[in-house]
Coordinates of C-alpha atoms and ligand atoms in Angstrom, one line a residue:
Chain A
M762 CA 81.5 98.0 44.4
K763 CA 83.0 100.9 42.6
A764 CA 86.6 101.9 43.2
I765 CA 89.3 104.2 41.8
V766 CA 92.0 101.9 40.6
W767 CA 95.7 102.5 39.6
Q768 CA 96.1 101.1 36.2
G769 CA 99.6 102.3 35.5
T770 CA 101.5 105.6 35.2
N771 CA 99.0 108.4 34.4
K772 CA 96.2 105.8 34.1
I773 CA 93.6 105.9 36.8
G774 CA 90.2 104.4 36.2
V775 CA 86.9 103.6 37.9
E776 CA 86.3 99.9 38.1
T777 CA 83.8 97.5 39.6
V778 CA 85.7 95.3 42.0
P779 CA 84.5 92.7 44.6
D780 CA 83.4 94.2 47.9
P781 CA 86.0 94.0 50.7
T782 CA 85.7 91.3 53.3
L783 CA 87.1 90.9 56.9
L784 CA 90.5 89.2 56.7
L785 CA 91.4 89.3 60.4
P786 CA 89.2 89.3 63.6
T787 CA 90.4 92.9 64.3
D788 CA 89.2 94.3 61.0
A789 CA 86.1 96.3 60.2
I790 CA 84.4 97.1 57.0
I791 CA 83.4 100.8 56.4
K792 CA 80.8 102.0 54.0
I793 CA 82.4 105.2 52.7
T794 CA 80.4 108.4 52.7
S795 CA 83.1 110.9 51.7
T796 CA 86.7 110.5 50.4
A797 CA 89.2 112.9 49.1
I798 CA 92.1 113.1 46.6
C799 CA 95.4 114.1 48.4
G800 CA 98.4 115.9 46.9
S801 CA 100.5 112.8 47.6
D802 CA 98.1 110.7 45.4
L803 CA 99.4 112.8 42.5
H804 CA 102.7 111.0 42.8
L805 CA 100.9 107.7 42.4
L806 CA 99.3 109.1 39.3
D807 CA 102.7 110.2 38.0
G808 CA 104.1 106.8 38.7
V809 CA 107.0 108.0 40.8
I810 CA 106.2 106.0 43.9
P811 CA 107.7 102.6 43.5
S812 CA 105.9 99.3 44.3
M813 CA 102.5 100.2 42.9
E814 CA 100.8 97.3 41.1
K815 CA 98.1 97.6 38.5
G816 CA 94.7 97.1 40.1
D817 CA 95.6 98.7 43.4
I818 CA 92.7 100.7 44.9
L819 CA 93.8 104.3 45.8
G820 CA 92.8 106.7 48.5
H821 CA 93.7 107.3 52.1
E822 CA 91.5 110.2 53.2
F823 CA 88.0 108.7 53.9
M824 CA 85.2 108.4 56.4
G825 CA 81.9 106.6 56.6
E826 CA 79.7 104.1 58.5
V827 CA 80.8 100.8 60.1
V828 CA 78.9 98.0 58.4
E829 CA 80.7 94.9 59.7
V830 CA 83.2 94.2 62.5
G831 CA 85.5 91.3 63.2
R832 CA 84.9 89.3 66.4
E833 CA 87.8 90.9 68.3
V834 CA 86.8 94.5 67.6
K835 CA 85.6 96.0 70.9
K836 CA 85.2 99.8 70.5
L837 CA 83.3 99.9 67.1
K838 CA 79.9 98.6 66.3
V839 CA 77.8 98.5 63.2
G840 CA 76.2 101.9 62.5
D841 CA 79.0 104.0 64.0
R842 CA 80.1 107.0 62.0
V843 CA 83.9 107.2 61.8
V844 CA 86.8 109.1 60.4
V845 CA 89.8 106.8 59.6
P846 CA 93.4 108.0 59.9
F847 CA 95.4 107.4 56.7
N848 CA 98.2 105.5 58.6
I849 CA 97.5 102.1 60.1
A850 CA 98.8 101.4 63.6
C851 CA 98.6 98.4 66.0
G852 CA 98.4 100.5 69.1
V853 CA 100.6 98.1 71.2
C854 CA 104.2 98.3 69.9
D855 CA 106.7 100.6 71.5
P856 CA 106.4 103.4 68.9
C857 CA 102.6 103.2 69.2
R858 CA 102.7 103.4 73.0
R859 CA 104.8 106.5 72.6
G860 CA 102.3 108.1 70.3
L861 CA 104.5 107.6 67.2
F862 CA 101.7 105.8 65.4
S863 CA 103.0 106.3 61.9
A864 CA 106.2 104.5 63.0
C865 CA 104.2 101.4 64.0
D866 CA 106.4 98.3 64.1
N867 CA 103.6 95.8 63.3
S868 CA 101.1 97.1 60.8
N869 CA 103.1 96.8 57.6
P870 CA 103.0 93.3 56.1
N871 CA 105.7 94.2 53.5
H872 CA 108.2 95.5 56.1
R873 CA 110.9 93.6 54.1
M874 CA 110.5 96.0 51.2
A875 CA 110.8 99.2 53.2
E876 CA 113.6 97.8 55.3
A877 CA 115.7 97.1 52.1
L878 CA 115.4 100.7 51.2
Y879 CA 115.6 102.5 54.5
G880 CA 118.3 100.7 56.4
G881 CA 116.4 98.0 58.2
T882 CA 113.5 100.1 59.3
S883 CA 110.0 100.3 58.1
G884 CA 107.1 102.5 59.0
G885 CA 103.5 101.3 59.6
G886 CA 101.1 100.6 56.8
L887 CA 99.2 103.3 54.8
F888 CA 95.9 102.9 53.0
G889 CA 96.1 102.9 49.2
Y890 CA 99.7 104.0 49.1
S891 CA 101.9 101.3 47.4
H892 CA 103.1 97.9 48.5
M893 CA 106.1 99.4 50.3
Y894 CA 103.6 100.8 52.8
G895 CA 101.8 97.5 53.1
G896 CA 99.8 97.3 49.9
Y897 CA 96.5 98.0 51.7
A898 CA 93.5 98.7 49.5
G899 CA 92.5 102.4 49.7
G900 CA 89.3 104.3 50.4
Q901 CA 88.4 106.0 47.1
A902 CA 85.8 103.3 46.8
Q903 CA 82.3 102.5 48.2
Y904 CA 83.6 100.2 50.9
V905 CA 87.0 99.6 52.6
R906 CA 88.5 97.1 54.9
V907 CA 90.0 98.8 58.0
P908 CA 92.6 96.8 59.9
F909 CA 93.2 97.4 63.7
A910 CA 89.7 98.8 63.8
D911 CA 90.0 99.6 67.5
I912 CA 93.0 101.8 67.1
G913 CA 92.5 104.1 64.0
P914 CA 88.9 104.9 63.4
H915 CA 87.4 107.6 65.6
K916 CA 83.7 108.0 66.2
I917 CA 82.0 111.2 65.3
E918 CA 79.0 111.6 67.6
S919 CA 78.1 115.3 66.9
D920 CA 76.1 116.5 63.9
L921 CA 79.1 118.0 62.1
S922 CA 79.0 117.4 58.3
D923 CA 81.4 115.0 56.5
E924 CA 83.2 117.9 55.0
Q925 CA 83.9 119.5 58.4
V926 CA 85.5 116.3 59.8
L927 CA 86.9 114.4 56.7
F928 CA 90.3 116.1 56.8
L929 CA 90.9 114.8 60.3
T930 CA 92.1 111.7 58.4
D931 CA 95.2 113.4 57.1
I932 CA 95.7 117.0 55.9
F933 CA 94.5 118.7 59.1
P934 CA 96.6 116.7 61.5
T935 CA 99.5 116.8 59.0
G936 CA 99.5 120.6 59.0
Y937 CA 98.9 120.7 62.7
Q938 CA 101.8 118.4 63.6
A939 CA 104.0 120.6 61.3
A940 CA 103.0 123.7 63.3
E941 CA 103.0 122.0 66.7
Q942 CA 106.5 120.6 66.3
C943 CA 107.8 124.2 65.8
G944 CA 107.2 124.9 69.5
I945 CA 105.6 128.3 68.7
I946 CA 105.8 130.9 71.5
P947 CA 102.3 132.5 71.5
G948 CA 102.3 136.2 70.7
R949 CA 105.9 136.2 69.8
D950 CA 106.9 133.8 67.0
V951 CA 106.6 134.4 63.3
V952 CA 106.0 131.4 61.2
A953 CA 106.6 131.1 57.4
V954 CA 105.0 128.3 55.4
F955 CA 106.4 127.2 52.0
G956 CA 103.7 125.7 49.9
A957 CA 100.0 126.8 50.0
G958 CA 98.5 123.5 49.0
P959 CA 96.0 121.8 51.4
V960 CA 98.7 120.9 54.0
G961 CA 100.3 124.3 53.8
Q962 CA 96.8 125.9 54.4
F963 CA 96.3 123.7 57.4
A964 CA 99.8 124.4 58.7
A965 CA 99.3 128.1 58.4
R966 CA 95.9 128.0 60.2
S967 CA 97.3 125.6 62.9
A968 CA 100.2 128.0 63.5
Q969 CA 97.5 130.7 64.1
L970 CA 95.6 128.4 66.4
L971 CA 98.8 127.8 68.3
G972 CA 99.3 131.5 68.8
A973 CA 101.8 132.6 66.2
A974 CA 102.2 136.4 66.1
H975 CA 102.3 136.4 62.4
V976 CA 102.1 133.8 59.6
I977 CA 103.6 134.2 56.1
V978 CA 102.7 131.8 53.3
I979 CA 104.8 131.4 50.1
D980 CA 103.5 130.0 46.8
R981 CA 103.0 131.0 43.2
V982 CA 99.4 129.9 42.6
P983 CA 97.1 133.0 43.0
E984 CA 94.0 131.2 44.3
R985 CA 96.1 129.3 46.9
L986 CA 97.7 132.6 48.1
A987 CA 94.2 134.2 48.2
M988 CA 93.0 131.3 50.4
A989 CA 95.9 132.0 52.8
E990 CA 95.1 135.7 52.8
A991 CA 91.5 135.0 53.6
A992 CA 92.8 133.4 56.9
G993 CA 94.8 136.6 57.7
C994 CA 98.2 135.4 56.5
Q995 CA 100.7 137.6 54.7
T996 CA 101.6 136.0 51.4
I997 CA 104.7 136.1 49.1
N998 CA 104.5 135.0 45.5
Y999 CA 108.0 133.6 44.8
E1000 CA 107.7 134.2 41.1
Q1001 CA 107.2 137.9 41.7
D1002 CA 109.5 138.5 44.7
D1003 CA 112.9 137.5 45.9
V1004 CA 111.7 135.2 48.7
L1005 CA 114.7 135.7 51.0
V1006 CA 114.6 139.4 50.8
A1007 CA 110.8 139.6 51.2
L1008 CA 111.0 137.3 54.3
R1009 CA 113.8 139.5 55.9
E1010 CA 111.8 142.6 55.2
A1011 CA 108.6 141.0 56.7
T1012 CA 110.5 140.0 59.9
G1013 CA 112.6 143.1 60.5
G1014 CA 115.7 141.3 59.2
R1015 CA 115.5 138.4 61.7
G1016 CA 113.9 135.8 59.5
P1017 CA 110.8 133.8 60.5
D1018 CA 111.3 132.1 63.9
H1019 CA 110.1 128.8 62.4
V1020 CA 109.7 127.6 58.8
I1021 CA 107.4 124.9 57.6
D1022 CA 108.3 123.2 54.3
A1023 CA 104.9 121.9 53.1
V1024 CA 106.3 121.3 49.6
G1025 CA 108.7 118.4 50.1
M1026 CA 110.3 116.6 47.2
E1027 CA 107.6 114.0 46.8
A1028 CA 108.2 114.0 43.1
H1029 CA 111.4 112.1 43.9
G1030 CA 109.4 109.1 45.2
H1031 CA 110.9 106.8 47.8
G1032 CA 114.3 105.1 48.0
P1033 CA 117.4 105.0 45.8
G1034 CA 115.8 103.1 42.9
A1035 CA 113.0 105.6 42.5
L1036 CA 115.6 108.4 42.9
V1037 CA 117.4 107.4 39.8
D1038 CA 114.2 106.8 37.8
T1039 CA 112.8 110.1 38.9
A1040 CA 115.9 112.1 38.4
K1041 CA 116.0 111.0 34.8
Q1042 CA 112.5 112.2 34.1
R1043 CA 112.3 115.1 36.5
L1044 CA 115.6 116.7 37.0
R1045 CA 114.2 120.2 36.6
L1046 CA 111.2 119.6 38.8
S1047 CA 113.2 118.0 41.5
F1048 CA 115.5 121.0 41.4
D1049 CA 112.6 123.3 42.0
R1050 CA 111.4 121.3 44.9
I1051 CA 114.8 121.2 46.6
T1052 CA 114.7 125.0 46.4
A1053 CA 111.9 125.1 49.0
L1054 CA 114.0 123.2 51.5
R1055 CA 117.0 125.4 50.7
W1056 CA 114.9 128.6 51.2
A1057 CA 113.6 127.2 54.4
L1058 CA 117.1 126.8 55.8
L1059 CA 118.4 130.1 54.6
S1060 CA 115.5 132.1 55.7
C1061 CA 114.9 130.7 59.2
A1062 CA 115.9 132.8 62.1
K1063 CA 118.6 131.9 64.6
G1064 CA 117.6 129.1 66.9
G1065 CA 114.5 128.4 64.9
T1066 CA 112.8 125.3 63.8
V1067 CA 112.5 123.8 60.3
S1068 CA 109.5 121.6 60.2
L1069 CA 108.9 119.2 57.3
P1070 CA 105.5 117.9 56.6
G1071 CA 106.4 117.7 53.0
V1072 CA 107.6 114.2 52.1
Y1073 CA 111.3 113.5 51.4
G1074 CA 112.0 110.1 50.0
G1075 CA 115.6 109.6 48.9
L1076 CA 118.9 111.4 48.8
I1077 CA 119.3 115.1 48.4
D1078 CA 122.3 117.2 48.0
K1079 CA 123.2 120.9 48.1
V1080 CA 121.5 121.4 51.4
P1081 CA 122.8 124.5 53.1
M1082 CA 123.9 122.6 56.3
G1083 CA 126.4 125.4 57.0
A1084 CA 123.6 127.9 57.4
A1085 CA 121.6 125.4 59.5
F1086 CA 124.5 124.8 61.8
A1087 CA 125.6 128.5 62.1
K1088 CA 122.0 129.4 63.1
G1089 CA 121.5 126.5 65.4
L1090 CA 118.4 125.3 63.7
T1091 CA 116.3 122.3 64.8
F1092 CA 114.8 119.9 62.2
K1093 CA 111.6 118.2 62.9
M1094 CA 110.0 115.8 60.3
G1095 CA 108.2 112.6 59.6
Q1096 CA 104.9 111.1 58.6
T1097 CA 101.9 112.3 60.7
H1098 CA 101.0 110.4 63.9
T1099 CA 97.4 111.0 62.9
Q1100 CA 95.8 108.9 65.7
R1101 CA 97.3 111.3 68.2
Y1102 CA 95.5 114.4 66.8
V1103 CA 92.1 113.2 65.8
A1104 CA 90.3 113.8 69.2
P1105 CA 92.0 117.2 70.1
L1106 CA 91.4 118.6 66.6
L1107 CA 87.9 117.3 66.5
A1108 CA 87.3 119.2 69.8
R1109 CA 88.7 122.4 68.1
I1110 CA 86.2 121.9 65.2
E1111 CA 83.4 121.3 67.6
A1112 CA 84.4 124.5 69.5
R1113 CA 84.1 126.3 66.1
Q1114 CA 87.8 127.4 66.2
I1115 CA 88.2 126.1 62.7
D1116 CA 86.0 124.8 59.9
P1117 CA 88.3 122.6 57.7
S1118 CA 85.8 122.6 54.8
F1119 CA 87.3 126.0 53.8
V1120 CA 89.9 124.1 51.7
I1121 CA 87.4 122.3 49.4
T1122 CA 87.2 123.7 45.9
H1123 CA 85.7 120.7 44.0
R1124 CA 83.1 118.1 44.7
A1125 CA 82.5 115.1 42.4
S1126 CA 81.4 111.4 42.1
L1127 CA 83.8 108.5 41.7
D1128 CA 83.2 108.5 38.0
E1129 CA 84.5 112.0 37.7
A1130 CA 87.6 111.3 39.8
P1131 CA 90.1 110.3 37.0
D1132 CA 89.5 113.7 35.4
L1133 CA 89.8 115.5 38.6
Y1134 CA 93.1 113.9 39.4
K1135 CA 94.4 115.7 36.3
T1136 CA 92.6 119.0 37.1
F1137 CA 94.1 118.9 40.6
R1138 CA 97.6 118.0 39.3
D1139 CA 97.6 120.8 36.7
K1140 CA 96.1 123.2 39.3
H1141 CA 93.4 124.1 36.7
D1142 CA 90.1 125.6 37.5
G1143 CA 91.3 126.9 40.9
C1144 CA 91.5 123.3 42.2
I1145 CA 92.9 123.0 45.7
K1146 CA 91.1 120.1 47.3
V1147 CA 88.7 117.5 45.8
V1148 CA 86.0 115.6 47.8
L1149 CA 84.3 112.6 46.3
N1150 CA 80.9 111.1 47.1
P1151 CA 81.2 107.4 46.3
W1152 CA 77.4 107.0 46.1
A1153 CA 76.7 110.0 43.8
Chain B
M1177 CA 127.5 100.2 75.5
T1178 CA 128.0 98.1 72.4
Q1179 CA 126.2 94.8 71.9
D1180 CA 129.4 92.8 72.3
E1181 CA 129.9 94.3 75.8
R1182 CA 126.5 93.2 76.7
S1183 CA 126.8 89.6 75.5
T1184 CA 127.5 86.9 78.0
P1185 CA 131.0 85.7 78.5
T1186 CA 130.0 82.1 77.7
D1187 CA 128.8 83.3 74.3
S1188 CA 130.1 80.7 71.8
T1189 CA 129.4 82.5 68.5
S1190 CA 130.7 86.0 69.3
E1191 CA 134.3 84.9 69.2
H1192 CA 134.1 85.0 65.4
T1193 CA 135.1 88.3 63.9
P1194 CA 132.5 88.9 61.2
S1195 CA 133.8 90.1 58.0
T1196 CA 131.6 91.4 55.3
G1197 CA 132.0 89.8 51.9
A1198 CA 134.2 87.0 50.6
H1199 CA 137.8 87.4 49.7
M1200 CA 138.5 87.8 46.0
P1201 CA 141.4 86.3 44.2
A1202 CA 144.1 88.7 43.0
L1203 CA 143.1 88.6 39.3
E1204 CA 139.5 89.3 40.1
R1205 CA 140.6 92.2 42.2
S1206 CA 142.6 93.9 39.5
V1207 CA 139.9 93.4 36.9
V1208 CA 137.2 94.8 39.2
G1209 CA 139.6 97.6 40.2
S1210 CA 140.3 98.7 36.6
V1211 CA 136.6 98.6 35.6
G1212 CA 135.9 100.8 38.7
V1213 CA 138.5 103.3 37.9
A1214 CA 137.4 103.5 34.2
L1215 CA 133.8 104.1 35.3
M1216 CA 134.9 106.8 37.7
G1217 CA 136.9 108.4 34.9
A1218 CA 133.9 108.3 32.5
G1219 CA 131.7 109.7 35.2
L1220 CA 134.0 112.6 35.8
R1221 CA 134.2 113.4 32.1
S1222 CA 130.4 113.1 31.5
A1223 CA 128.7 116.4 30.9
R1224 CA 125.3 115.0 32.1
P1225 CA 124.9 115.3 35.8
L1226 CA 123.0 112.2 36.3
Q1227 CA 125.4 110.1 34.3
K1228 CA 128.2 111.6 36.3
L1229 CA 126.6 110.6 39.5
V1230 CA 125.7 107.1 38.5
L1231 CA 129.0 106.2 36.8
G1232 CA 131.0 107.9 39.5
T1233 CA 129.2 106.1 42.3
V1234 CA 129.3 102.6 40.7
G1235 CA 132.9 103.2 39.7
A1236 CA 134.0 104.2 43.2
G1237 CA 132.1 101.3 44.7
L1238 CA 133.9 98.8 42.5
A1239 CA 137.3 100.3 43.1
A1240 CA 136.8 100.3 46.8
M1241 CA 135.8 96.6 46.6
A1242 CA 138.9 95.8 44.7
A1243 CA 141.0 97.7 47.1
T1244 CA 139.6 95.9 50.1
G1245 CA 139.7 92.5 48.3
R1246 CA 136.1 91.5 49.0
N1247 CA 133.9 89.6 46.6
P1248 CA 131.8 92.4 45.3
I1249 CA 128.7 90.2 44.8
A1250 CA 128.9 88.7 48.3
T1251 CA 129.7 92.2 49.6
A1252 CA 126.8 93.8 47.8
L1253 CA 124.5 91.1 49.1
K1254 CA 125.9 91.6 52.6
I1255 CA 126.9 88.0 53.1
R1256 CA 129.0 87.8 56.2
Q1257 CA 131.7 85.2 56.7
G1258 CA 133.4 84.0 59.8
A1259 CA 137.2 83.4 60.0
G1260 CA 136.6 79.7 59.2
G1261 CA 134.6 80.5 56.1
E1262 CA 131.2 79.7 57.5
V1263 CA 128.3 82.1 56.7
L1264 CA 127.2 84.1 59.6
V1265 CA 123.7 85.3 60.0
G1266 CA 122.4 87.4 62.9
D1267 CA 119.5 89.6 63.6
A1268 CA 117.6 91.0 66.5
V1269 CA 114.2 92.3 67.4
T1270 CA 112.7 93.9 70.5
I1271 CA 109.5 92.4 71.7
G1272 CA 107.2 93.9 74.3
R1273 CA 107.1 90.7 76.5
P1274 CA 109.2 89.4 79.4
A1275 CA 112.3 87.4 78.6
A1276 CA 111.2 84.4 80.7
E1277 CA 108.0 84.1 78.6
L1278 CA 109.8 84.3 75.3
Y1279 CA 112.5 81.9 76.4
A1280 CA 109.8 79.5 77.4
L1281 CA 108.4 79.5 73.9
W1282 CA 111.9 78.6 72.4
R1283 CA 113.0 76.0 74.8
P1284 CA 110.7 73.2 73.7
L1285 CA 112.7 72.6 70.5
E1286 CA 109.9 70.7 68.9
N1287 CA 108.0 74.1 68.8
L1288 CA 110.8 75.8 66.8
P1289 CA 109.3 75.1 63.3
Q1290 CA 106.4 77.4 64.4
L1291 CA 108.9 80.2 65.1
M1292 CA 111.4 79.4 62.3
T1293 CA 109.3 78.6 59.2
H1294 CA 112.1 77.1 57.1
L1295 CA 112.5 74.3 59.7
E1296 CA 110.4 71.4 58.7
R1297 CA 110.6 69.6 62.1
V1298 CA 112.7 69.2 65.2
E1299 CA 112.5 65.9 67.0
V1300 CA 113.8 65.8 70.6
L1301 CA 116.0 62.7 71.2
S1302 CA 117.2 63.3 74.7
E1303 CA 117.6 66.1 77.2
T1304 CA 120.3 67.8 75.0
R1305 CA 120.1 66.0 71.6
S1306 CA 117.7 66.7 68.8
R1307 CA 117.2 66.0 65.1
W1308 CA 116.6 69.0 62.9
T1309 CA 115.0 68.7 59.4
V1310 CA 114.7 71.4 56.7
K1311 CA 113.2 71.4 53.3
A1312 CA 115.7 71.7 50.5
P1313 CA 115.3 71.9 46.7
T1314 CA 116.7 68.4 46.6
G1315 CA 114.3 67.0 49.3
E1316 CA 114.7 67.0 53.0
V1317 CA 118.0 67.5 54.8
S1318 CA 118.4 66.5 58.5
W1319 CA 121.1 66.6 61.1
E1320 CA 121.5 66.0 64.7
A1321 CA 122.3 68.8 67.1
E1322 CA 123.0 69.2 70.7
I1323 CA 122.2 72.0 73.1
T1324 CA 125.5 73.5 74.2
A1325 CA 124.2 76.1 76.6
D1326 CA 120.8 76.6 78.4
E1327 CA 120.5 79.5 80.7
P1328 CA 116.7 79.8 81.4
G1329 CA 115.3 83.2 80.6
R1330 CA 118.6 84.3 79.1
R1331 CA 120.2 82.2 76.4
L1332 CA 120.0 79.0 74.4
A1333 CA 122.8 77.7 72.2
W1334 CA 123.2 74.6 70.0
Q1335 CA 125.7 73.0 67.7
S1336 CA 125.3 70.4 65.0
L1337 CA 127.0 67.0 65.6
P1338 CA 129.9 65.8 63.5
G1339 CA 128.8 64.5 60.1
A1340 CA 125.9 66.9 59.7
A1341 CA 124.8 67.7 56.1
V1342 CA 124.7 71.4 56.9
E1343 CA 127.3 72.1 59.7
N1344 CA 125.9 74.8 61.9
H1345 CA 125.7 76.3 65.3
G1346 CA 123.7 79.1 66.8
E1347 CA 122.3 80.8 69.9
V1348 CA 119.4 82.9 70.9
L1349 CA 119.8 85.6 73.6
F1350 CA 117.0 87.0 75.6
R1351 CA 118.0 90.4 77.0
P1352 CA 115.8 92.8 79.0
A1353 CA 115.4 95.9 76.8
P1354 CA 116.1 99.2 78.6
G1355 CA 113.1 101.4 79.6
N1356 CA 110.5 98.7 80.1
R1357 CA 110.4 97.9 76.4
G1358 CA 110.3 94.1 76.9
T1359 CA 113.0 91.8 75.6
E1360 CA 115.7 92.1 73.0
V1361 CA 115.8 88.7 71.2
V1362 CA 119.1 88.2 69.4
V1363 CA 119.7 85.3 67.1
R1364 CA 123.1 84.3 65.8
L1365 CA 123.5 81.5 63.3
A1366 CA 126.7 80.1 61.6
Y1367 CA 126.5 77.5 58.9
R1368 CA 128.6 76.1 56.1
P1369 CA 126.4 76.2 52.9
P1370 CA 126.7 73.0 50.9
A1371 CA 128.1 74.8 47.8
G1372 CA 130.3 77.4 49.6
T1373 CA 129.9 81.1 49.1
A1374 CA 128.5 80.6 45.7
G1375 CA 125.7 78.6 47.3
A1376 CA 125.1 81.4 49.7
I1377 CA 124.9 84.0 46.9
V1378 CA 122.5 81.9 44.9
A1379 CA 120.4 81.3 48.0
R1380 CA 120.3 85.1 48.6
L1381 CA 119.4 85.9 45.0
T1382 CA 116.5 83.3 45.0
G1383 CA 115.2 84.6 48.3
E1384 CA 115.7 81.2 50.0
E1385 CA 118.3 82.8 52.3
P1386 CA 118.7 82.4 56.0
A1387 CA 119.4 86.1 56.7
Q1388 CA 116.1 87.1 55.2
Q1389 CA 114.3 84.1 56.5
L1390 CA 115.5 84.9 60.0
R1391 CA 114.4 88.6 59.7
D1392 CA 110.9 87.5 58.5
D1393 CA 110.7 84.9 61.3
L1394 CA 111.7 87.4 64.0
M1395 CA 109.2 90.0 62.8
R1396 CA 106.4 87.4 62.6
F1397 CA 107.3 86.2 66.1
K1398 CA 107.3 89.8 67.4
R1399 CA 103.9 90.4 65.8
E1400 CA 102.4 87.2 67.1
Q1401 CA 103.6 88.1 70.6
E1402 CA 102.6 91.7 70.6
V1403 CA 99.4 91.8 68.4
G1404 CA 98.4 88.2 68.3
H1405 CA 98.6 87.9 64.5
A1406 CA 100.6 89.0 61.6
P1407 CA 99.0 91.8 59.5
T1408 CA 98.0 90.8 56.0
T1409 CA 96.4 92.0 52.8
E1410 CA 96.1 88.5 51.3
G1411 CA 92.7 88.0 49.9
Q1412 CA 91.8 91.7 49.9
T1413 CA 89.8 93.2 47.0
S1414 CA 91.5 94.9 44.1
G1415 CA 91.2 95.6 40.4
R1416 CA 93.2 92.4 39.8
A1417 CA 90.6 90.2 41.5
A1418 CA 87.9 91.7 39.3
K1419 CA 89.7 90.4 36.2
G1420 CA 90.2 87.0 37.6
G1421 CA 93.8 87.6 38.5
E1422 CA 95.4 87.2 41.9
A1423 CA 93.8 89.1 44.7
Ligands
ZN1963 ZN1 97.0 112.6 52.1
ZN1964 ZN1 102.3 99.7 66.5

């Protein structure tokens, strides 16, 4: 089959690789009909995520049709149309039973690697996202092996298009969880979202779905700001305005009740080793990214929530903890518990409350993907979200 | 409540006060200390922020190790030693199964090699005596051990008999986890590595190390009990397989 393969830093190629096979009786094989490039894939392209190996198949946002199931798979059958959460969860461990699927104890075969970096703890596995997260082959390919097939994949039984449901795999639940964990009081609370990439867009629209009185989106890329404005958000271009002053003005001096940092410092990679490597290459960029978190803490209103869907990997300093303490802020963060959100968000799509395809700017084949990684990274050509058709 | 308060009074291993790292001789301490202080100085003088951070951190670490008199390598590798110089290894995992069920899997000692993969075999000689065999780089090493405590559903402890090639003792505790989360399985081992601390360091660096093996064994045990299998990516497709490399 055809697959997008990581060949080294800044080297991504299309290769013909063997078709995946069932490795465990709880696996399923999915023929992929649509797959996407995610903002966090760019950090694999940049080579700042440690424990990638040449030949790894990328991609964690995908959906398709079940073509084979292991003998212990009970809920899925051949022919089912499914969306597949980007994180892999066993469904039976204590975190899974509490709905903390991304913190699954049992789905990461390389728990040793993550435990060494994160103080004896490891999250669950992820598709196509380095060996620290399990080393699972990803879904920017024609087929993929899906472990724990009764837990992750969710059947789509309505006639919604791929583009309307594909983002249930990651960016919609990620933006939604970010907004949900703010505890928005409908009709009262003002929410600010730093970063108007795909996750920021979904965080802003989710805040609206949850009843925010007003949503303010901060970025510098005109087409991203325009997309947020189209949803009825106020926007601030941080290159043109003093963000803190503009947010005070927009909120009558109170500051936003909740702030979502959808930027993160992903460019730092994960763990102390990556931190040093990355700091060497990217001291300036990382400085920029910490600024988003700093602004979030400084701008947030008293008693507010700072919600972090953006990924933080290592150590950061110069965080204004004094401001956070003085205002009594609450921090909420973590990888998305995608499995928790697929059904309720699918219901919202079916009820026409949101059509997630709004975020797509580019559609392409797998062969065009390596170029589009770069277009997306450089924010050229108005690129916000790329969807790939593996069979085009 | 701390773990110590929860352990049983008959607990044979917990009397050891674990200390992290091996004690360093005085000369080694002063050399490490001066290198540390020099690095810290260089770090403070450096104009480049990253260099400042790295030199400062490494320097401060070395100086602290010298000040506390711990072998920096053993310390860095987190090798714990008991008062008598034996290496201590301990770890714990919470498994969503009843304690009685998990205890029942450990008690037939001949099954232990399935749970602890570095064990080659355990032969049961009598009610309390057994012969343990592990694979070593030099071949097989065996010793006789006896069960020193057996509290069904709660605790199992053993001790090697005099003359063992690898002197060791250990225990497994099965404690109900709060909030219906199953059982906390706690394993504590103490052993005297054939080549002393240096042997323990080499073992750690080559990955043939009881602390890591124990962690891996406990995680595999948990996964087998909770999920029925250990997750794997072995044999999956990749761009490596296409070129005839490893899958
Ligand atoms: Zn993603
Ligand atoms: Zn789990």
